[in-house]
PDB file of C-alpha atoms and ligand atoms in Angstrom:
ATOM      1  CA  MET B 727      16.393  -7.380  18.123  1.00 94.00           C
ATOM      2  CA  LEU B 728      16.800  -3.637  18.586  1.00 97.00           C
ATOM      3  CA  ARG B 729      18.313  -2.716  21.963  1.00 97.00           C
ATOM      4  CA  VAL B 730      18.310   0.889  23.097  1.00 96.00           C
ATOM      5  CA  GLN B 731      20.238   1.111  26.342  1.00 96.00           C
ATOM      6  CA  ASP B 732      20.223   3.970  28.846  1.00 96.00           C
ATOM      7  CA  LEU B 733      20.295   6.902  26.410  1.00 97.00           C
ATOM      8  CA  HIS B 734      21.207  10.337  27.775  1.00 98.00           C
ATOM      9  CA  LYS B 735      21.051  13.607  25.883  1.00 98.00           C
ATOM     10  CA  ARG B 736      21.033  17.225  27.019  1.00 97.00           C
ATOM     11  CA  TYR B 737      20.539  20.314  24.893  1.00 96.00           C
ATOM     12  CA  GLY B 738      22.002  23.062  27.076  1.00 95.00           C
ATOM     13  CA  GLU B 739      19.737  23.239  30.114  1.00 94.00           C
ATOM     14  CA  VAL B 740      17.145  20.885  28.598  1.00 95.00           C
ATOM     15  CA  THR B 741      17.387  17.188  29.394  1.00 96.00           C
ATOM     16  CA  ALA B 742      15.874  15.464  26.361  1.00 97.00           C
ATOM     17  CA  LEU B 743      16.828  11.891  27.340  1.00 97.00           C
ATOM     18  CA  ASP B 744      17.511  10.756  30.883  1.00 96.00           C
ATOM     19  CA  GLY B 745      18.028   7.008  30.608  1.00 96.00           C
ATOM     20  CA  VAL B 746      15.651   5.690  27.926  1.00 96.00           C
ATOM     21  CA  THR B 747      15.892   1.923  27.537  1.00 95.00           C
ATOM     22  CA  LEU B 748      13.822  -0.262  25.234  1.00 95.00           C
ATOM     23  CA  THR B 749      13.962  -3.414  23.154  1.00 96.00           C
ATOM     24  CA  ALA B 750      11.993  -4.278  20.039  1.00 97.00           C
ATOM     25  CA  ALA B 751      11.794  -7.751  18.523  1.00 97.00           C
ATOM     26  CA  PRO B 752      11.375  -9.133  14.983  1.00 98.00           C
ATOM     27  CA  GLY B 753       7.811  -9.914  13.942  1.00 98.00           C
ATOM     28  CA  ARG B 754       6.418  -7.628  16.629  1.00 98.00           C
ATOM     29  CA  MET B 755       5.111  -4.092  16.783  1.00 98.00           C
ATOM     30  CA  LEU B 756       6.202  -1.752  19.555  1.00 98.00           C
ATOM     31  CA  GLY B 757       4.150   1.320  20.446  1.00 97.00           C
ATOM     32  CA  PHE B 758       6.184   4.206  21.800  1.00 95.00           C
ATOM     33  CA  LEU B 759       3.941   6.504  23.792  1.00 93.00           C
ATOM     34  CA  GLY B 760       4.495   9.714  25.690  1.00 90.00           C
ATOM     35  CA  PRO B 761       3.297  13.301  25.936  1.00 87.00           C
ATOM     36  CA  ASN B 762       4.810  16.183  23.939  1.00 89.00           C
ATOM     37  CA  GLY B 763       8.461  16.706  24.744  1.00 91.00           C
ATOM     38  CA  ALA B 764       8.871  13.289  26.417  1.00 93.00           C
ATOM     39  CA  GLY B 765      11.825  12.356  24.197  1.00 95.00           C
ATOM     40  CA  LYS B 766      10.262  10.072  21.579  1.00 96.00           C
ATOM     41  CA  THR B 767      11.671  11.842  18.519  1.00 96.00           C
ATOM     42  CA  THR B 768      15.124  12.203  20.085  1.00 97.00           C
ATOM     43  CA  THR B 769      15.169   8.460  20.874  1.00 97.00           C
ATOM     44  CA  MET B 770      14.138   7.525  17.340  1.00 96.00           C
ATOM     45  CA  ARG B 771      16.665   9.879  15.790  1.00 96.00           C
ATOM     46  CA  ALA B 772      19.346   8.348  18.021  1.00 96.00           C
ATOM     47  CA  VAL B 773      18.623   4.915  16.496  1.00 95.00           C
ATOM     48  CA  PHE B 774      19.565   6.419  13.135  1.00 93.00           C
ATOM     49  CA  GLY B 775      22.710   8.117  14.408  1.00 93.00           C
ATOM     50  CA  LEU B 776      21.139  11.554  13.984  1.00 93.00           C
ATOM     51  CA  VAL B 777      21.738  12.595  17.606  1.00 95.00           C
ATOM     52  CA  ARG B 778      25.129  12.883  19.260  1.00 95.00           C
ATOM     53  CA  LEU B 779      24.371  11.090  22.524  1.00 97.00           C
ATOM     54  CA  ASP B 780      25.965  12.053  25.852  1.00 97.00           C
ATOM     55  CA  ALA B 781      25.752   8.410  26.934  1.00 97.00           C
ATOM     56  CA  GLY B 782      24.026   5.175  26.036  1.00 97.00           C
ATOM     57  CA  GLU B 783      24.089   2.612  23.301  1.00 95.00           C
ATOM     58  CA  VAL B 784      21.986   1.349  20.413  1.00 96.00           C
ATOM     59  CA  ARG B 785      22.520  -2.223  19.153  1.00 97.00           C
ATOM     60  CA  TRP B 786      20.918  -4.217  16.358  1.00 97.00           C
ATOM     61  CA  ARG B 787      21.182  -8.016  16.463  1.00 95.00           C
ATOM     62  CA  ASP B 788      23.886  -7.688  19.112  1.00 93.00           C
ATOM     63  CA  ARG B 789      25.980  -5.480  16.847  1.00 93.00           C
ATOM     64  CA  GLU B 790      26.966  -1.869  17.007  1.00 90.00           C
ATOM     65  CA  VAL B 791      24.823   0.206  14.621  1.00 92.00           C
ATOM     66  CA  THR B 792      27.183   1.342  11.856  1.00 90.00           C
ATOM     67  CA  SER B 793      26.163   3.082   8.633  1.00 90.00           C
ATOM     68  CA  ASP B 794      26.145  -0.318   6.875  1.00 90.00           C
ATOM     69  CA  VAL B 795      23.735  -1.718   9.448  1.00 92.00           C
ATOM     70  CA  ARG B 796      21.519   1.356   9.058  1.00 92.00           C
ATOM     71  CA  LEU B 797      21.004   0.551   5.369  1.00 92.00           C
ATOM     72  CA  ARG B 798      18.695  -2.209   6.641  1.00 94.00           C
ATOM     73  CA  PHE B 799      16.612   0.275   8.649  1.00 96.00           C
ATOM     74  CA  GLY B 800      13.684   2.347   7.423  1.00 95.00           C
ATOM     75  CA  TYR B 801      12.720   5.649   9.056  1.00 95.00           C
ATOM     76  CA  MET B 802       9.656   7.806   8.647  1.00 94.00           C
ATOM     77  CA  PRO B 803      10.602  11.073  10.368  1.00 90.00           C
ATOM     78  CA  GLU B 804       8.151  13.451  11.998  1.00 83.00           C
ATOM     79  CA  GLN B 805       9.420  16.277   9.788  1.00 75.00           C
ATOM     80  CA  ARG B 806       8.777  14.436   6.566  1.00 71.00           C
ATOM     81  CA  GLY B 807      11.927  14.468   4.480  1.00 77.00           C
ATOM     82  CA  LEU B 808      11.040  14.188   0.779  1.00 85.00           C
ATOM     83  CA  TYR B 809      11.298  16.772  -1.993  1.00 86.00           C
ATOM     84  CA  ALA B 810       8.039  18.595  -2.626  1.00 87.00           C
ATOM     85  CA  ARG B 811       8.636  19.219  -6.327  1.00 90.00           C
ATOM     86  CA  MET B 812      10.176  15.948  -7.505  1.00 91.00           C
ATOM     87  CA  PRO B 813       7.990  13.162  -9.013  1.00 94.00           C
ATOM     88  CA  VAL B 814       7.258  10.613  -6.310  1.00 95.00           C
ATOM     89  CA  GLY B 815       8.387   7.609  -8.383  1.00 96.00           C
ATOM     90  CA  ARG B 816      11.764   9.169  -9.031  1.00 96.00           C
ATOM     91  CA  GLN B 817      12.269   9.887  -5.324  1.00 95.00           C
ATOM     92  CA  LEU B 818      11.419   6.344  -4.313  1.00 96.00           C
ATOM     93  CA  ARG B 819      13.719   4.808  -6.933  1.00 97.00           C
ATOM     94  CA  TYR B 820      16.517   7.119  -5.856  1.00 95.00           C
ATOM     95  CA  LEU B 821      16.069   6.161  -2.188  1.00 94.00           C
ATOM     96  CA  ALA B 822      15.998   2.454  -3.025  1.00 96.00           C
ATOM     97  CA  GLU B 823      19.261   2.823  -4.976  1.00 96.00           C
ATOM     98  CA  LEU B 824      20.826   4.773  -2.102  1.00 93.00           C
ATOM     99  CA  HIS B 825      20.064   1.738   0.047  1.00 92.00           C
ATOM    100  CA  GLY B 826      21.972  -0.540  -2.333  1.00 92.00           C
ATOM    101  CA  MET B 827      19.308  -1.834  -4.753  1.00 95.00           C
ATOM    102  CA  ASP B 828      20.130  -2.013  -8.449  1.00 96.00           C
ATOM    103  CA  ALA B 829      18.047   0.088 -10.851  1.00 96.00           C
ATOM    104  CA  ASP B 830      15.700  -2.760 -11.885  1.00 97.00           C
ATOM    105  CA  ASP B 831      14.935  -3.821  -8.310  1.00 97.00           C
ATOM    106  CA  ALA B 832      14.489  -0.189  -7.288  1.00 97.00           C
ATOM    107  CA  GLY B 833      11.966   0.296 -10.120  1.00 97.00           C
ATOM    108  CA  ARG B 834      10.056  -2.856  -9.148  1.00 97.00           C
ATOM    109  CA  ALA B 835       9.994  -1.933  -5.457  1.00 97.00           C
ATOM    110  CA  THR B 836       8.715   1.554  -6.311  1.00 97.00           C
ATOM    111  CA  GLN B 837       5.906   0.112  -8.416  1.00 96.00           C
ATOM    112  CA  ARG B 838       5.051  -2.443  -5.752  1.00 95.00           C
ATOM    113  CA  TRP B 839       4.711   0.040  -2.904  1.00 95.00           C
ATOM    114  CA  LEU B 840       2.891   2.692  -4.880  1.00 95.00           C
ATOM    115  CA  THR B 841       0.455   0.010  -6.054  1.00 94.00           C
ATOM    116  CA  GLU B 842      -0.028  -1.403  -2.541  1.00 90.00           C
ATOM    117  CA  LEU B 843      -0.752   2.074  -1.224  1.00 91.00           C
ATOM    118  CA  GLY B 844      -3.205   2.880  -4.019  1.00 90.00           C
ATOM    119  CA  LEU B 845      -0.929   5.414  -5.707  1.00 94.00           C
ATOM    120  CA  ALA B 846       0.201   3.573  -8.848  1.00 94.00           C
ATOM    121  CA  ASP B 847      -1.356   6.236 -11.055  1.00 95.00           C
ATOM    122  CA  ARG B 848       0.497   9.021  -9.205  1.00 95.00           C
ATOM    123  CA  ILE B 849       4.010   7.789  -9.943  1.00 95.00           C
ATOM    124  CA  ASP B 850       4.819  10.891 -12.023  1.00 96.00           C
ATOM    125  CA  ALA B 851       2.993  13.366  -9.758  1.00 96.00           C
ATOM    126  CA  ARG B 852       4.933  15.830  -7.653  1.00 95.00           C
ATOM    127  CA  LEU B 853       4.618  15.252  -3.937  1.00 92.00           C
ATOM    128  CA  SER B 854       3.243  18.770  -3.447  1.00 92.00           C
ATOM    129  CA  ASP B 855       0.360  17.988  -5.820  1.00 94.00           C
ATOM    130  CA  LEU B 856      -0.923  15.159  -3.593  1.00 93.00           C
ATOM    131  CA  SER B 857      -3.355  15.395  -0.677  1.00 91.00           C
ATOM    132  CA  HIS B 858      -1.974  15.281   2.887  1.00 87.00           C
ATOM    133  CA  GLY B 859      -3.035  11.646   3.276  1.00 88.00           C
ATOM    134  CA  ASN B 860      -1.422  10.629  -0.008  1.00 91.00           C
ATOM    135  CA  GLN B 861       1.771  12.504   0.872  1.00 91.00           C
ATOM    136  CA  GLN B 862       1.856  10.509   4.081  1.00 90.00           C
ATOM    137  CA  ARG B 863       1.449   7.280   2.075  1.00 91.00           C
ATOM    138  CA  VAL B 864       4.411   8.278  -0.102  1.00 93.00           C
ATOM    139  CA  GLN B 865       6.453   8.966   3.044  1.00 93.00           C
ATOM    140  CA  LEU B 866       5.550   5.493   4.245  1.00 93.00           C
ATOM    141  CA  ALA B 867       6.548   4.012   0.870  1.00 94.00           C
ATOM    142  CA  ALA B 868       9.869   5.875   1.131  1.00 95.00           C
ATOM    143  CA  SER B 869      10.625   4.191   4.463  1.00 95.00           C
ATOM    144  CA  LEU B 870       9.682   0.758   3.047  1.00 95.00           C
ATOM    145  CA  VAL B 871      11.029   0.752  -0.487  1.00 96.00           C
ATOM    146  CA  HIS B 872      14.315  -1.003   0.395  1.00 95.00           C
ATOM    147  CA  ASP B 873      12.491  -3.702   2.424  1.00 94.00           C
ATOM    148  CA  PRO B 874      13.970  -2.782   5.819  1.00 96.00           C
ATOM    149  CA  GLU B 875      14.373  -5.253   8.673  1.00 97.00           C
ATOM    150  CA  LEU B 876      13.686  -2.501  11.194  1.00 98.00           C
ATOM    151  CA  LEU B 877      10.987   0.098  10.560  1.00 98.00           C
ATOM    152  CA  VAL B 878      10.805   3.163  12.827  1.00 97.00           C
ATOM    153  CA  LEU B 879       7.989   5.649  12.296  1.00 97.00           C
ATOM    154  CA  ASP B 880       7.594   8.951  14.110  1.00 96.00           C
ATOM    155  CA  GLU B 881       3.879   9.673  14.566  1.00 94.00           C
ATOM    156  CA  PRO B 882       2.870   8.025  11.284  1.00 94.00           C
ATOM    157  CA  PHE B 883      -0.851   8.384  12.046  1.00 92.00           C
ATOM    158  CA  SER B 884      -0.855  12.117  12.721  1.00 89.00           C
ATOM    159  CA  GLY B 885      -3.279  14.008  10.539  1.00 84.00           C
ATOM    160  CA  LEU B 886      -4.663  10.933   8.762  1.00 87.00           C
ATOM    161  CA  ASP B 887      -8.381  10.443   8.126  1.00 88.00           C
ATOM    162  CA  PRO B 888      -9.969   7.078   9.074  1.00 91.00           C
ATOM    163  CA  LEU B 889      -9.203   5.510   5.687  1.00 88.00           C
ATOM    164  CA  GLY B 890      -5.596   6.655   5.950  1.00 87.00           C
ATOM    165  CA  VAL B 891      -5.353   5.206   9.468  1.00 92.00           C
ATOM    166  CA  GLN B 892      -6.718   1.906   8.169  1.00 92.00           C
ATOM    167  CA  ALA B 893      -4.264   1.790   5.237  1.00 89.00           C
ATOM    168  CA  MET B 894      -1.313   2.656   7.498  1.00 92.00           C
ATOM    169  CA  SER B 895      -2.398   0.038  10.068  1.00 95.00           C
ATOM    170  CA  GLU B 896      -2.679  -2.677   7.439  1.00 94.00           C
ATOM    171  CA  VAL B 897       0.789  -2.006   6.059  1.00 94.00           C
ATOM    172  CA  LEU B 898       2.399  -1.990   9.515  1.00 96.00           C
ATOM    173  CA  ARG B 899       0.626  -5.220  10.486  1.00 97.00           C
ATOM    174  CA  GLU B 900       1.682  -6.859   7.243  1.00 96.00           C
ATOM    175  CA  ARG B 901       5.325  -5.785   7.709  1.00 96.00           C
ATOM    176  CA  ALA B 902       5.440  -7.177  11.252  1.00 97.00           C
ATOM    177  CA  ALA B 903       3.804 -10.418  10.042  1.00 97.00           C
ATOM    178  CA  ALA B 904       6.523 -10.625   7.374  1.00 97.00           C
ATOM    179  CA  GLY B 905       9.131 -10.580  10.157  1.00 97.00           C
ATOM    180  CA  ALA B 906      10.145  -6.920  10.343  1.00 98.00           C
ATOM    181  CA  THR B 907      10.664  -5.164  13.676  1.00 98.00           C
ATOM    182  CA  VAL B 908       8.183  -2.263  13.741  1.00 98.00           C
ATOM    183  CA  VAL B 909       8.349   0.685  16.154  1.00 98.00           C
ATOM    184  CA  PHE B 910       6.060   3.703  15.990  1.00 97.00           C
ATOM    185  CA  SER B 911       5.445   6.679  18.227  1.00 96.00           C
ATOM    186  CA  SER B 912       2.028   8.047  18.979  1.00 92.00           C
ATOM    187  CA  HIS B 913      -0.072  10.043  21.409  1.00 86.00           C
ATOM    188  CA  GLN B 914      -3.037   7.775  20.718  1.00 86.00           C
ATOM    189  CA  LEU B 915      -3.405   4.988  23.214  1.00 86.00           C
ATOM    190  CA  GLU B 916      -6.316   3.366  21.324  1.00 89.00           C
ATOM    191  CA  LEU B 917      -4.225   2.867  18.194  1.00 92.00           C
ATOM    192  CA  VAL B 918      -1.372   1.394  20.174  1.00 93.00           C
ATOM    193  CA  GLU B 919      -3.777  -0.944  21.976  1.00 93.00           C
ATOM    194  CA  GLU B 920      -5.239  -2.064  18.673  1.00 95.00           C
ATOM    195  CA  LEU B 921      -1.968  -2.686  16.849  1.00 97.00           C
ATOM    196  CA  CYS B 922       0.925  -3.299  19.189  1.00 97.00           C
ATOM    197  CA  ASP B 923       2.371  -6.391  20.824  1.00 97.00           C
ATOM    198  CA  ASP B 924       4.643  -4.363  23.091  1.00 96.00           C
ATOM    199  CA  VAL B 925       4.447  -0.888  24.598  1.00 95.00           C
ATOM    200  CA  VAL B 926       6.918   1.588  26.072  1.00 94.00           C
ATOM    201  CA  ILE B 927       5.609   4.726  27.741  1.00 92.00           C
ATOM    202  CA  ILE B 928       8.110   7.481  28.384  1.00 92.00           C
ATOM    203  CA  ALA B 929       7.992  10.837  30.134  1.00 90.00           C
ATOM    204  CA  HIS B 930      10.726  13.313  30.997  1.00 91.00           C
ATOM    205  CA  GLY B 931      13.210  11.357  28.856  1.00 92.00           C
ATOM    206  CA  ARG B 932      12.800   8.154  30.871  1.00 90.00           C
ATOM    207  CA  ASP B 933      10.792   4.990  30.309  1.00 82.00           C
ATOM    208  CA  GLN B 934       8.026   4.725  32.881  1.00 81.00           C
ATOM    209  CA  ILE B 935       6.184   1.567  31.920  1.00 88.00           C
ATOM    210  CA  ALA B 936       7.312  -1.117  29.442  1.00 90.00           C
ATOM    211  CA  GLY B 937       6.253  -4.638  28.549  1.00 92.00           C
ATOM    212  CA  THR B 938       3.801  -6.585  26.447  1.00 94.00           C
ATOM    213  CA  LEU B 939       0.498  -4.847  25.837  1.00 93.00           C
ATOM    214  CA  ASP B 940      -1.173  -7.035  28.490  1.00 91.00           C
ATOM    215  CA  GLU B 941       1.549  -6.347  31.049  1.00 90.00           C
ATOM    216  CA  VAL B 942       1.374  -2.620  30.444  1.00 89.00           C
ATOM    217  CA  ARG B 943      -2.422  -2.625  30.685  1.00 86.00           C
ATOM    218  CA  ALA B 944      -2.145  -4.420  34.019  1.00 85.00           C
ATOM    219  CA  ALA B 945       0.344  -1.889  35.423  1.00 80.00           C
ATOM    220  CA  ALA B 946      -1.007   0.081  38.352  1.00 66.00           C
ATOM    221  CA  ASP B 947      -0.160   3.413  36.710  1.00 71.00           C
ATOM    222  CA  TYR B 948      -1.672   2.640  33.341  1.00 71.00           C
ATOM    223  CA  ARG B 949      -5.027   4.426  33.699  1.00 67.00           C
ATOM    224  CA  ARG B 950      -3.273   7.458  35.083  1.00 68.00           C
ATOM    225  CA  VAL B 951      -1.053   7.488  31.985  1.00 67.00           C
ATOM    226  CA  GLU B 952      -4.113   7.259  29.777  1.00 62.00           C
ATOM    227  CA  VAL B 953      -5.642  10.324  31.388  1.00 59.00           C
ATOM    228  CA  ARG B 954      -2.398  12.271  31.182  1.00 65.00           C
ATOM    229  CA  LEU B 955      -1.845  11.327  27.531  1.00 65.00           C
ATOM    230  CA  ALA B 956      -5.340  12.387  26.671  1.00 61.00           C
ATOM    231  CA  ASP B 957      -4.655  15.746  28.296  1.00 60.00           C
ATOM    232  CA  ASN B 958      -1.196  15.709  26.797  1.00 59.00           C
ATOM    233  CA  ARG B 959       0.245  16.716  30.136  1.00 56.00           C
ATOM    234  CA  PRO B 960       3.564  15.220  31.237  1.00 54.00           C
ATOM    235  CA  VAL B 961       3.316  11.963  33.169  1.00 52.00           C
ATOM    236  CA  THR B 962       4.852  12.449  36.586  1.00 51.00           C
ATOM    237  CA  PRO B 963       7.043   9.517  37.597  1.00 47.00           C
TER     238      PRO B 963
HETATM  239  P1  LIG I1068       6.517  15.415  20.501  1.00 60.73           P
HETATM  240  O1  LIG I1068       5.469  14.428  20.848  1.00 60.73           O
HETATM  241  O2  LIG I1068       6.107  16.819  20.742  1.00 60.73           O
HETATM  242  O3  LIG I1068       7.120  15.187  19.130  1.00 60.73           O
HETATM  243  P2  LIG I1068       8.791  14.063  21.719  1.00 60.73           P
HETATM  244  O4  LIG I1068       8.374  13.086  22.754  1.00 60.73           O
HETATM  245  O5  LIG I1068       9.120  13.537  20.362  1.00 60.73           O
HETATM  246  O6  LIG I1068       7.699  15.204  21.596  1.00 60.73           O
HETATM  247  P3  LIG I1068      11.426  15.284  21.622  1.00 60.73           P
HETATM  248  O7  LIG I1068      11.152  15.985  20.327  1.00 60.73           O
HETATM  249  O8  LIG I1068      12.335  14.119  21.597  1.00 60.73           O
HETATM  250  O9  LIG I1068      10.052  14.860  22.322  1.00 60.73           O
HETATM  251  O10 LIG I1068      11.981  16.374  22.640  1.00 60.73           O
HETATM  252  C1  LIG I1068      12.415  16.086  23.967  1.00 60.73           C
HETATM  253  C2  LIG I1068      12.905  17.381  24.614  1.00 60.73           C
HETATM  254  O11 LIG I1068      14.140  17.782  24.014  1.00 60.73           O
HETATM  255  C3  LIG I1068      11.955  18.550  24.460  1.00 60.73           C
HETATM  256  O12 LIG I1068      12.022  19.327  25.637  1.00 60.73           O
HETATM  257  C4  LIG I1068      12.530  19.302  23.277  1.00 60.73           C
HETATM  258  O13 LIG I1068      12.201  20.679  23.351  1.00 60.73           O
HETATM  259  C5  LIG I1068      14.028  19.090  23.454  1.00 60.73           C
HETATM  260  N1  LIG I1068      14.763  19.079  22.166  1.00 60.73           N
HETATM  261  C6  LIG I1068      14.648  18.158  21.186  1.00 60.73           C
HETATM  262  N2  LIG I1068      15.487  18.453  20.161  1.00 60.73           N
HETATM  263  C7  LIG I1068      16.134  19.594  20.514  1.00 60.73           C
HETATM  264  C8  LIG I1068      17.135  20.413  19.880  1.00 60.73           C
HETATM  265  N3  LIG I1068      17.632  20.097  18.682  1.00 60.73           N
HETATM  266  N4  LIG I1068      17.555  21.508  20.542  1.00 60.73           N
HETATM  267  C9  LIG I1068      17.071  21.821  21.762  1.00 60.73           C
HETATM  268  N5  LIG I1068      16.127  21.096  22.422  1.00 60.73           N
HETATM  269  C10 LIG I1068      15.664  19.998  21.805  1.00 60.73           C
END
């Protein structure tokens, strides 16, 4: 279980997080919704220790999240983090080894994920030579190659065509079915409704509505949120 408890973060005058709280459970998918600037990226980065919080706590399986614990996490950042000019296979193997796999296992995991994502024949291609959709698939493979228990993806569907959305959806479903805890952020309510077991909607750095998909759908404010998300205007608490 991932527990994010009452996170606070200010950047100068800007309050990025003002008490975000959420939990995500193994074998389930959590959709993390909110308009631009709501605090989704800051929350996700905080899970990976990439934000110096003013207050709040992140725990995994009732433990403090240390760098050792983070080796079992996978993260697909919004600003995708791979090298444009390095062959994709080499990058994936390197990442797998950084997460503690030996060279043979890292090679096998690289093959497995590139094959599952339809990119086996691109193992020696440079990332920059791939289409946007295929680059996104490689970024997904990079977050999965070490078989993480917790998978956190920042807007993984952005810019994908329908086939890319389908491929991404299938992989996330399969990972959750295999027992991983899956969290992804999005502006797209329909995708979250289609895929997620649980939903957290935040605005102004605070969670507004949280629960199972059915509970959130039943919330009095839900339709209002839908309209605001579609407009991408902040949801007023
Ligand atoms: P988007 O959907 O646009 O990615 P978001 O929900 O992920 O938005 P965040 O990126 O977490 O939102 O940003 C929350 C707020 O904190 C915004 O007002 C943003 O401008 C501000 N912010 C985030 N990172 C920084 C930073 N490094 N320095 C200053 N302000 C920041």
